[in-house]
Short mmCIF file of C-alpha atoms and ligand atoms in Angstrom, two decimals:
data_model
loop_
_atom_site.label_atom_id
_atom_site.label_comp_id
_atom_site.label_asym_id
_atom_site.label_seq_id
_atom_site.Cartn_x
_atom_site.Cartn_y
_atom_site.Cartn_z
CA MET A 200 0.00 0.00 0.00
CA HIS A 201 2.69 2.53 0.97
CA THR A 202 4.42 2.22 -2.39
CA LYS A 203 1.33 3.33 -4.29
CA THR A 204 1.27 6.67 -6.09
CA ILE A 205 -1.33 9.26 -5.18
CA THR A 206 -3.33 8.48 -8.30
CA GLU A 207 -3.35 4.80 -7.32
CA LEU A 208 -4.32 5.62 -3.73
CA ALA A 209 -7.14 7.86 -4.95
CA LEU A 210 -8.40 5.07 -7.18
CA GLY A 211 -8.33 2.61 -4.27
CA LEU A 212 -10.42 5.04 -2.22
CA ARG A 213 -12.97 5.33 -5.00
CA GLN A 214 -13.13 1.60 -5.56
CA ARG A 215 -13.71 1.09 -1.83
CA GLU A 216 -10.63 -1.08 -1.47
CA TYR A 217 -10.02 0.88 1.73
CA SER A 218 -11.44 3.97 3.35
CA SER A 219 -9.50 7.13 4.13
CA VAL A 220 -9.69 6.19 7.81
CA GLU A 221 -8.03 2.84 7.01
CA LEU A 222 -5.44 4.51 4.80
CA THR A 223 -4.69 7.07 7.49
CA GLN A 224 -4.47 4.38 10.15
CA TYR A 225 -2.07 2.47 7.94
CA PHE A 226 0.34 5.41 7.62
CA LEU A 227 0.02 6.30 11.31
CA GLU A 228 1.04 2.72 12.11
CA ARG A 229 4.05 3.03 9.80
CA ILE A 230 5.08 6.21 11.60
CA ALA A 231 4.70 4.47 14.97
CA LYS A 232 6.74 1.51 13.73
CA TYR A 233 9.59 3.26 11.93
CA ASP A 234 9.96 6.85 13.00
CA ASN A 235 11.91 6.02 16.14
CA GLN A 236 14.74 5.18 13.72
CA LEU A 237 14.35 8.33 11.61
CA ASN A 238 13.05 11.14 13.86
CA SER A 239 11.32 12.63 10.85
CA PHE A 240 8.24 13.85 12.74
CA ILE A 241 8.10 16.43 15.53
CA THR A 242 4.38 15.99 16.08
CA VAL A 243 2.07 13.18 14.98
CA THR A 244 -1.58 14.22 14.99
CA ASN A 245 -3.21 10.80 15.38
CA ASP A 246 -6.63 11.90 16.59
CA SER A 247 -7.23 14.84 14.29
CA ALA A 248 -5.92 12.80 11.34
CA LEU A 249 -8.50 10.08 11.93
CA ALA A 250 -11.23 12.68 12.39
CA GLU A 251 -10.25 14.42 9.14
CA ALA A 252 -10.17 11.05 7.38
CA ALA A 253 -13.70 10.26 8.59
CA VAL A 254 -14.91 13.54 7.08
CA ALA A 255 -13.07 12.73 3.84
CA ASP A 256 -14.81 9.35 3.75
CA LYS A 257 -18.18 11.09 3.95
CA HIS A 258 -17.26 13.31 1.01
CA LEU A 259 -16.04 10.32 -0.95
CA ALA A 260 -19.24 8.42 -0.26
CA ALA A 261 -21.32 11.42 -1.31
CA GLY A 262 -19.34 11.72 -4.55
CA GLU A 263 -18.14 15.21 -3.52
CA ALA A 264 -14.47 14.36 -3.57
CA ASN A 265 -11.60 15.59 -5.68
CA ILE A 266 -8.47 13.63 -6.47
CA LEU A 267 -6.69 14.42 -3.19
CA THR A 268 -9.65 13.93 -0.85
CA GLY A 269 -8.75 11.44 1.84
CA ILE A 270 -5.05 11.32 0.92
CA PRO A 271 -2.72 11.69 3.92
CA LEU A 272 0.14 14.18 3.95
CA ALA A 273 2.63 15.71 6.37
CA HIS A 274 3.47 19.40 6.72
CA LYS A 275 6.91 20.75 7.46
CA ASP A 276 6.77 22.18 10.98
CA LEU A 277 7.23 25.65 9.58
CA PHE A 278 3.67 25.96 8.27
CA CYS A 279 1.31 27.31 10.91
CA THR A 280 -1.36 24.76 11.80
CA ASN A 281 -4.33 25.96 13.80
CA GLY A 282 -4.36 24.38 17.26
CA VAL A 283 -1.28 22.27 16.55
CA LYS A 284 2.24 22.91 17.77
CA THR A 285 4.30 24.75 15.14
CA SER A 286 7.90 24.73 16.34
CA CYS A 287 9.97 25.57 13.26
CA GLY A 288 12.49 23.13 14.70
CA SER A 289 13.36 25.60 17.47
CA LYS A 290 13.28 25.68 21.26
CA MET A 291 12.06 29.24 20.75
CA LEU A 292 8.71 27.94 19.44
CA ASP A 293 8.59 24.65 21.35
CA ASN A 294 5.54 25.96 23.22
CA PHE A 295 3.88 27.67 20.24
CA ILE A 296 0.43 26.46 19.23
CA ALA A 297 -0.44 28.33 16.04
CA PRO A 298 -3.73 30.22 16.24
CA TYR A 299 -4.42 29.96 12.50
CA ASP A 300 -3.64 27.87 9.42
CA ALA A 301 -1.09 28.87 6.79
CA THR A 302 -2.70 29.32 3.39
CA VAL A 303 -1.01 26.13 2.19
CA VAL A 304 -2.45 24.19 5.13
CA GLU A 305 -5.87 25.73 4.57
CA LYS A 306 -5.79 24.76 0.89
CA CYS A 307 -4.76 21.17 1.63
CA LYS A 308 -7.60 20.93 4.16
CA ALA A 309 -10.07 22.37 1.69
CA ALA A 310 -8.97 19.72 -0.82
CA GLY A 311 -9.87 17.08 1.77
CA MET A 312 -6.30 15.99 2.53
CA VAL A 313 -5.55 14.44 5.90
CA MET A 314 -2.67 15.79 7.99
CA LEU A 315 -0.65 13.01 9.65
CA GLY A 316 1.62 15.40 11.51
CA LYS A 317 4.42 17.95 11.36
CA THR A 318 7.87 17.06 10.10
CA ASN A 319 11.24 17.77 11.63
CA MET A 320 13.47 20.42 10.10
CA ASP A 321 16.58 22.50 10.65
CA GLU A 322 15.95 25.27 13.16
CA PHE A 323 14.10 28.08 11.35
CA ALA A 324 15.01 26.27 8.11
CA MET A 325 18.67 27.16 8.54
CA GLY A 326 20.77 24.21 7.56
CA SER A 327 21.54 21.58 4.95
CA SER A 328 21.56 18.45 7.07
CA ASN A 329 18.73 18.66 9.60
CA GLU A 330 21.24 18.63 12.40
CA THR A 331 20.38 22.11 13.69
CA SER A 332 16.90 21.01 14.84
CA PHE A 333 16.12 21.43 18.54
CA TYR A 334 14.46 18.00 18.25
CA GLY A 335 17.60 16.19 17.18
CA PRO A 336 18.88 15.14 13.78
CA VAL A 337 16.74 13.35 11.22
CA LYS A 338 18.22 10.20 9.69
CA ASN A 339 18.33 9.26 6.04
CA PRO A 340 16.43 5.98 5.51
CA TRP A 341 18.95 4.88 2.87
CA ASP A 342 21.62 4.80 5.58
CA ILE A 343 20.67 5.96 9.04
CA ASN A 344 24.22 7.05 9.75
CA THR A 345 23.87 9.76 7.13
CA VAL A 346 21.94 13.02 7.00
CA PRO A 347 18.72 13.38 4.99
CA GLY A 348 19.72 16.89 3.88
CA GLY A 349 17.99 20.01 5.06
CA SER A 350 16.16 21.96 5.96
CA SER A 351 13.09 19.94 4.86
CA GLY A 352 14.87 16.72 5.87
CA GLY A 353 11.97 15.46 7.97
CA SER A 354 9.65 15.66 4.97
CA SER A 355 12.09 14.03 2.55
CA SER A 356 13.03 11.27 4.99
CA ALA A 357 9.35 10.55 5.78
CA VAL A 358 8.47 10.35 2.08
CA ALA A 359 11.52 8.20 1.28
CA ALA A 360 10.56 5.70 4.00
CA SER A 361 6.90 5.92 2.88
CA LEU A 362 5.70 7.11 6.28
CA THR A 363 3.52 9.53 4.32
CA PRO A 364 2.57 9.48 0.62
CA ILE A 365 3.58 13.12 0.22
CA ALA A 366 4.71 16.16 2.24
CA THR A 367 5.22 19.88 2.07
CA GLY A 368 8.58 21.57 2.35
CA THR A 369 10.06 25.02 1.97
CA ASP A 370 13.06 26.13 0.00
CA THR A 371 15.07 29.28 0.69
CA GLY A 372 18.34 28.13 -0.85
CA GLY A 373 17.72 24.49 -1.65
CA SER A 374 15.77 23.07 1.27
CA ILE A 375 13.25 21.15 -0.85
CA ARG A 376 15.62 20.02 -3.59
CA GLN A 377 18.77 19.14 -1.62
CA PRO A 378 16.99 16.81 0.86
CA SER A 379 14.93 15.36 -2.01
CA ALA A 380 18.17 14.52 -3.79
CA LEU A 381 19.82 12.98 -0.73
CA CYS A 382 16.73 10.89 0.11
CA GLY A 383 15.91 9.80 -3.44
CA VAL A 384 12.54 11.55 -3.75
CA THR A 385 11.02 14.17 -6.04
CA GLY A 386 10.77 17.76 -4.80
CA LEU A 387 9.83 21.01 -6.47
CA LYS A 388 10.49 24.62 -5.53
CA PRO A 389 7.99 26.76 -7.45
CA THR A 390 8.54 30.19 -8.99
CA TYR A 391 8.81 32.77 -6.21
CA GLY A 392 5.30 34.07 -5.55
CA SER A 393 3.42 31.00 -6.84
CA VAL A 394 2.76 29.50 -3.43
CA SER A 395 1.53 31.76 -0.64
CA ARG A 396 3.94 32.48 2.20
CA TYR A 397 1.10 33.46 4.53
CA GLY A 398 1.52 31.43 7.68
CA MET A 399 4.91 30.11 6.60
CA ILE A 400 7.30 31.14 9.36
CA ALA A 401 9.73 33.53 7.70
CA PHE A 402 13.44 32.89 7.32
CA ALA A 403 14.42 35.09 4.34
CA SER A 404 11.27 36.54 2.83
CA SER A 405 12.62 37.37 -0.63
CA LEU A 406 13.78 33.76 -1.08
CA ASP A 407 11.40 31.50 0.89
CA GLN A 408 8.99 29.40 -1.14
CA GLY A 409 6.86 26.39 -0.21
CA GLY A 410 6.52 23.35 -2.42
CA PRO A 411 5.72 19.63 -2.57
CA ILE A 412 7.95 16.60 -1.89
CA GLY A 413 6.68 13.25 -3.15
CA HIS A 414 7.58 9.98 -4.81
CA ASN A 415 7.25 11.15 -8.38
CA ALA A 416 6.55 14.11 -10.65
CA GLU A 417 2.86 13.32 -11.04
CA ASP A 418 2.25 13.26 -7.28
CA VAL A 419 4.18 16.49 -6.92
CA ALA A 420 2.14 18.14 -9.69
CA LEU A 421 -1.10 17.09 -7.99
CA LEU A 422 -0.09 18.66 -4.69
CA LEU A 423 1.26 21.76 -6.42
CA ASN A 424 -2.18 22.22 -7.99
CA VAL A 425 -3.56 22.51 -4.47
CA MET A 426 -0.76 24.57 -2.92
CA SER A 427 -0.37 27.29 -5.54
CA GLY A 428 -2.48 30.29 -6.38
CA PHE A 429 -2.88 33.98 -5.62
CA ASP A 430 -3.30 34.98 -1.99
CA LYS A 431 -4.07 38.56 -1.10
CA ARG A 432 -2.61 37.97 2.38
CA ASP A 433 0.87 37.56 0.84
CA SER A 434 2.05 40.79 -0.75
CA THR A 435 4.50 38.95 -3.03
CA SER A 436 1.93 36.46 -4.29
CA ILE A 437 1.61 36.40 -8.08
CA GLU A 438 -1.80 37.63 -9.19
CA GLN A 439 -2.82 35.00 -11.66
CA THR A 440 -4.57 31.68 -11.90
CA PRO A 441 -2.06 28.83 -11.97
CA PRO A 442 -2.32 26.24 -14.73
CA ASP A 443 -3.17 22.58 -14.17
CA TYR A 444 0.35 21.29 -13.49
CA THR A 445 -0.57 17.76 -14.55
CA ALA A 446 -1.75 18.85 -18.00
CA ASN A 447 1.63 18.60 -19.75
CA LEU A 448 3.03 15.52 -18.05
CA THR A 449 2.47 13.10 -20.89
CA LYS A 450 3.72 15.38 -23.66
CA SER A 451 6.70 14.14 -25.65
CA ILE A 452 9.98 15.88 -24.88
CA LYS A 453 11.21 15.41 -28.43
CA GLY A 454 13.07 18.49 -29.58
CA LEU A 455 13.15 20.13 -26.15
CA LYS A 456 16.37 22.08 -25.65
CA ILE A 457 18.12 21.38 -22.38
CA GLY A 458 21.10 23.41 -21.22
CA LEU A 459 23.94 21.82 -19.29
CA ILE A 460 25.54 24.27 -16.89
CA LYS A 461 29.24 24.36 -17.69
CA GLU A 462 30.16 25.66 -14.26
CA HIS A 463 28.36 22.84 -12.45
CA PHE A 464 30.14 19.96 -14.15
CA ASN A 465 33.59 20.65 -12.77
CA ASP A 466 36.03 19.47 -10.10
CA GLY A 467 33.65 20.28 -7.26
CA LEU A 468 31.30 17.56 -8.44
CA ASP A 469 31.89 14.07 -7.06
CA ALA A 470 33.01 11.79 -9.92
CA LYS A 471 30.47 9.10 -9.06
CA VAL A 472 27.60 11.58 -9.01
CA SER A 473 28.80 12.94 -12.33
CA LYS A 474 28.78 9.46 -13.84
CA VAL A 475 25.18 8.90 -12.76
CA LEU A 476 24.17 12.17 -14.41
CA ASP A 477 25.97 11.31 -17.64
CA LYS A 478 23.73 8.28 -17.89
CA SER A 479 20.59 10.33 -17.23
CA ILE A 480 21.58 12.78 -19.93
CA LYS A 481 21.95 9.92 -22.41
CA GLU A 482 18.53 8.58 -21.42
CA LEU A 483 16.90 11.94 -21.94
CA GLU A 484 18.72 12.28 -25.24
CA GLN A 485 17.22 8.97 -26.31
CA ALA A 486 13.81 10.35 -25.38
CA GLY A 487 14.42 13.15 -27.89
CA ALA A 488 15.82 16.01 -25.78
CA ILE A 489 18.59 18.07 -27.33
CA PHE A 490 21.46 19.07 -25.07
CA GLN A 491 23.67 22.09 -25.33
CA GLU A 492 26.21 23.62 -23.00
CA ILE A 493 25.32 26.91 -21.36
CA SER A 494 27.18 29.19 -18.99
CA LEU A 495 26.08 30.93 -15.81
CA PRO A 496 29.20 33.07 -15.36
CA HIS A 497 28.24 34.51 -11.96
CA SER A 498 27.11 31.22 -10.43
CA HIS A 499 30.26 30.95 -8.29
CA LEU A 500 29.05 34.06 -6.44
CA SER A 501 25.67 32.64 -5.51
CA VAL A 502 26.68 31.07 -2.18
CA PRO A 503 28.45 34.16 -0.77
CA ILE A 504 25.67 36.45 -2.03
CA TYR A 505 22.99 34.22 -0.56
CA TYR A 506 24.70 34.23 2.82
CA ILE A 507 24.56 38.01 2.89
CA ILE A 508 20.99 38.44 1.69
CA ALA A 509 19.45 35.51 3.56
CA LEU A 510 21.23 36.41 6.79
CA GLY A 511 20.31 40.08 6.54
CA GLU A 512 16.67 39.13 6.08
CA CYS A 513 16.73 36.52 8.85
CA SER A 514 18.19 38.95 11.36
CA SER A 515 15.26 41.22 10.67
CA ASN A 516 12.59 38.49 10.56
CA LEU A 517 13.75 36.84 13.76
CA SER A 518 13.72 40.07 15.74
CA ARG A 519 10.05 39.32 16.51
CA TYR A 520 11.07 36.58 18.96
CA ASP A 521 11.50 38.79 21.96
CA GLY A 522 10.01 36.71 24.74
CA VAL A 523 7.06 39.09 24.95
CA ARG A 524 4.41 38.10 22.41
CA PHE A 525 5.06 34.44 21.77
CA GLY A 526 7.71 31.80 22.03
CA HIS A 527 10.19 31.06 24.75
CA ARG A 528 10.41 33.43 27.71
CA CYS A 529 13.24 33.24 30.21
CA ALA A 530 12.46 32.76 33.89
CA ASP A 531 12.47 35.73 36.28
CA PRO A 532 13.64 38.56 34.00
CA GLN A 533 15.24 41.44 35.88
CA ASP A 534 14.10 44.09 33.40
CA LEU A 535 13.00 44.37 29.76
CA LEU A 536 16.49 44.14 28.32
CA ASP A 537 17.23 41.07 30.41
CA LEU A 538 13.98 39.53 29.15
CA TYR A 539 14.98 40.12 25.51
CA LYS A 540 18.53 38.97 25.94
CA ARG A 541 18.00 35.82 27.93
CA SER A 542 14.86 34.72 26.08
CA ARG A 543 16.76 34.92 22.79
CA ALA A 544 19.96 33.46 24.20
CA GLU A 545 18.07 30.47 25.57
CA GLY A 546 15.57 30.04 22.73
CA PHE A 547 17.85 30.07 19.69
CA GLY A 548 20.43 27.46 18.76
CA ALA A 549 24.03 28.11 17.69
CA GLU A 550 23.48 28.31 13.91
CA VAL A 551 20.54 30.70 14.23
CA LYS A 552 22.56 32.94 16.54
CA ARG A 553 25.50 32.94 14.12
CA ARG A 554 23.20 34.04 11.33
CA ILE A 555 21.43 36.75 13.31
CA MET A 556 24.78 38.24 14.28
CA LEU A 557 26.19 38.14 10.75
CA GLY A 558 22.94 39.44 9.31
CA THR A 559 22.81 42.33 11.74
CA TYR A 560 26.38 43.17 10.80
CA VAL A 561 25.78 43.27 7.03
CA LEU A 562 22.73 45.48 7.48
CA SER A 563 24.39 47.89 9.90
CA ALA A 564 25.09 51.50 8.97
CA GLY A 565 28.53 51.74 7.44
CA TYR A 566 28.54 48.15 6.16
CA TYR A 567 25.22 48.07 4.35
CA ASP A 568 26.64 49.50 1.10
CA ALA A 569 29.67 47.26 1.16
CA TYR A 570 27.79 44.02 1.71
CA TYR A 571 24.00 44.04 1.39
CA LEU A 572 23.73 46.54 -1.46
CA LYS A 573 26.57 44.91 -3.37
CA ALA A 574 24.96 41.50 -2.88
CA GLN A 575 21.68 42.78 -4.31
CA GLN A 576 23.55 44.07 -7.37
CA ILE A 577 25.19 40.69 -7.92
CA ARG A 578 21.82 39.03 -7.38
CA ARG A 579 20.64 40.93 -10.44
CA LEU A 580 23.63 39.68 -12.47
CA ILE A 581 22.79 36.11 -11.47
CA SER A 582 19.20 36.61 -12.72
CA GLU A 583 20.55 38.09 -15.96
CA ASP A 584 22.72 34.98 -16.47
CA PHE A 585 19.60 32.82 -16.33
CA LYS A 586 17.74 35.18 -18.65
CA ALA A 587 20.50 34.85 -21.24
CA ALA A 588 20.52 31.06 -20.82
CA PHE A 589 16.77 30.82 -21.32
CA ASN A 590 17.16 32.65 -24.62
CA GLN A 591 19.07 29.59 -25.80
CA VAL A 592 17.37 26.66 -24.08
CA ASP A 593 13.97 25.64 -22.66
CA VAL A 594 15.21 24.08 -19.46
CA ILE A 595 18.49 23.83 -17.54
CA LEU A 596 19.87 20.60 -16.12
CA GLY A 597 22.60 19.81 -13.64
CA PRO A 598 23.37 17.97 -10.42
CA THR A 599 21.25 18.90 -7.38
CA THR A 600 24.11 18.36 -4.94
CA PRO A 601 27.88 17.92 -5.27
CA THR A 602 27.87 14.65 -3.28
CA THR A 603 25.44 12.07 -1.95
CA ALA A 604 24.35 12.13 1.71
CA PHE A 605 27.23 12.66 4.12
CA ALA A 606 27.69 11.19 7.60
CA ILE A 607 25.87 12.73 10.54
CA GLY A 608 28.32 15.06 12.27
CA ALA A 609 30.69 15.29 9.30
CA LYS A 610 30.17 18.99 8.56
CA MET A 611 28.73 20.41 11.76
CA ASP A 612 31.98 22.01 12.85
CA ASP A 613 32.64 23.53 9.47
CA PRO A 614 29.83 25.90 8.47
CA ILE A 615 31.45 26.93 5.18
CA THR A 616 31.64 23.34 3.92
CA MET A 617 28.05 22.87 5.05
CA TYR A 618 26.99 26.02 3.16
CA LEU A 619 28.53 24.62 -0.02
CA SER A 620 26.04 21.72 0.00
CA ASP A 621 23.62 24.09 -1.72
CA ILE A 622 26.04 25.37 -4.32
CA TYR A 623 23.90 24.20 -7.25
CA THR A 624 20.48 25.09 -5.86
CA ILE A 625 20.90 28.56 -4.36
CA ALA A 626 21.05 30.59 -7.56
CA CYS A 627 17.46 29.61 -8.44
CA ASN A 628 16.20 31.16 -5.21
CA LEU A 629 18.18 34.34 -5.84
CA ALA A 630 16.59 34.56 -9.30
CA GLY A 631 13.15 33.30 -8.13
CA LEU A 632 13.07 30.51 -10.72
CA PRO A 633 11.23 27.18 -10.41
CA ALA A 634 13.40 24.09 -10.02
CA MET A 635 13.10 20.49 -8.99
CA SER A 636 15.16 17.49 -8.01
CA ILE A 637 14.33 13.99 -9.21
CA PRO A 638 15.99 10.66 -8.42
CA ALA A 639 18.58 9.81 -11.09
CA GLY A 640 20.33 6.73 -9.73
CA PHE A 641 22.71 5.72 -7.00
CA ALA A 642 26.37 6.23 -6.16
CA ASP A 643 27.69 3.78 -3.56
CA ASN A 644 24.08 2.79 -2.83
CA MET A 645 23.05 6.34 -1.97
CA PRO A 646 20.56 8.34 -4.07
CA VAL A 647 21.68 10.96 -6.57
CA GLY A 648 19.44 13.87 -7.60
CA LEU A 649 19.07 15.47 -10.99
CA HIS A 650 18.27 19.19 -10.94
CA LEU A 651 15.94 20.75 -13.50
CA VAL A 652 15.49 24.51 -13.66
CA GLY A 653 12.69 26.14 -15.61
CA ASN A 654 11.97 29.67 -16.72
CA TYR A 655 9.57 31.78 -14.64
CA LEU A 656 6.19 30.05 -14.19
CA ASP A 657 7.33 27.18 -16.38
CA GLU A 658 6.82 24.51 -13.70
CA ALA A 659 4.69 22.48 -16.11
CA ARG A 660 7.65 22.02 -18.42
CA ILE A 661 10.10 20.76 -15.80
CA LEU A 662 7.37 18.48 -14.48
CA ASN A 663 6.88 17.20 -18.02
CA ILE A 664 10.57 16.30 -18.36
CA ALA A 665 10.62 14.77 -14.89
CA HIS A 666 7.54 12.67 -15.65
CA GLN A 667 8.91 11.53 -19.00
CA TYR A 668 12.20 10.60 -17.35
CA GLN A 669 10.26 8.63 -14.74
CA GLN A 670 8.51 6.71 -17.52
CA ILE A 671 11.83 5.39 -18.80
CA THR A 672 13.59 4.89 -15.45
CA ASP A 673 12.54 3.44 -12.11
CA TRP A 674 14.89 5.21 -9.69
CA HIS A 675 11.90 6.94 -8.11
CA LYS A 676 10.35 3.54 -7.37
CA GLN A 677 13.28 2.24 -5.33
CA ASN A 678 12.66 1.92 -1.63
CA PRO A 679 15.19 1.89 1.20
CA VAL A 680 15.76 -1.52 2.78
CA GLY A 681 14.32 -2.00 6.26
CA PHE A 682 11.20 0.11 5.80
CA ASP A 683 8.99 -2.45 4.06
N1 LIG B 3 20.99 25.29 3.39
C1 LIG B 3 20.60 26.65 3.14
C2 LIG B 3 20.69 27.44 4.41
O1 LIG B 3 21.08 26.89 5.39
C3 LIG B 3 19.22 26.71 2.58
C4 LIG B 3 18.16 26.48 3.59
C5 LIG B 3 16.80 26.59 3.05
O2 LIG B 3 16.59 26.50 1.83
N2 LIG B 3 15.86 26.81 3.93
O3 LIG B 3 20.40 28.60 4.43
#
């Protein structure tokens, strides 16, 4: 049952092979059985899940259901969920019960989906390995001594081990795609502004974007249909009706022009990962795609630029955690300043503190022009690089990550090396472009991700390529041993 696609699960519900309550129970039992090994959930909402499933069953019986009605999912613990703890992976919000639903959560509910729980994540989505979570590291089901990637590592690990059919994630610099790659699942970061950020706890507002993580492109397209759309409560939401993302999946990719990023196939890329991608390129070529080399000349600047912009924005966004309105409050404050200082000192973890300090520095008078302003100028050059590339090709392809999953603890003492895990994904956030990672094979038995980048609002095209690739390969159908 757990290896079924969403379309198959939906069919089973309609054919009365099982009810949504039974389906939900089944996944809750899998979580109970396996998540002690993975730590991919922070909260499991057993009771409300079964209640939601019972309602879904009524709708199904009355013939009032849509394709996702009664299908279970998990939300990254960064989406506010009314009446349910929303921790953002931080001690700061360990006691926070959200008083409202994020738009994404609201939309999934309206579609009749059933929330199994909230997934673990790097603290405030800051990390590439899920080791900065207050709730402990998440494990990669392909090898529990390795990281699942971050920051949506709980979602990608839970999907990879089939503890949930699908999950939501967020991506500020790679946090949907990098963990999807390391866990061998399919994840998509939409065009900036396609999915509402209302109720998504902010890390870096000009980069953050929610998106789906699932087993395959079709499942991801189905959830994206629900998640996306204009929201007047998000001032950066794009004012237009999104297309049906499943509409193009079955189109032939014959004649499609795919650009290979020269700068991403170099020494920094692990030779075994590179070999896997060479094979994928050949397979896509056989399916009719035409490859050509392209250049993104400023791509080497994307990591340093990101770590100025994202940190500047996070220092501002996280100033709201002051121990007064919500979140952790220190005991017995002496005065207001003591309350601020100790609440923040106690509530935030080391990585978050590092970023707030650096971010405050780059935004400070005297340094703003040298760092933040300069970074914004280079951000524009990075977008221009993509614009030029998309004049030559329809889609861009490369590796999602330079290596496969690394050992837990391997990079925690070396933030710069950790930051380089997102070297291939970050530029898309800076430019606001849609991109996805799909399973492309294995290197030393660990999953390798293939990265597809589309032009603005061209999600349907990258989903089309992903789906076509998944018709000729079965990497996305492989399951980690021990989670049967
Ligand atoms: N790993 C990157 C960071 O730590 C990206 C995180 C994200 O996309 N949320 O900032």
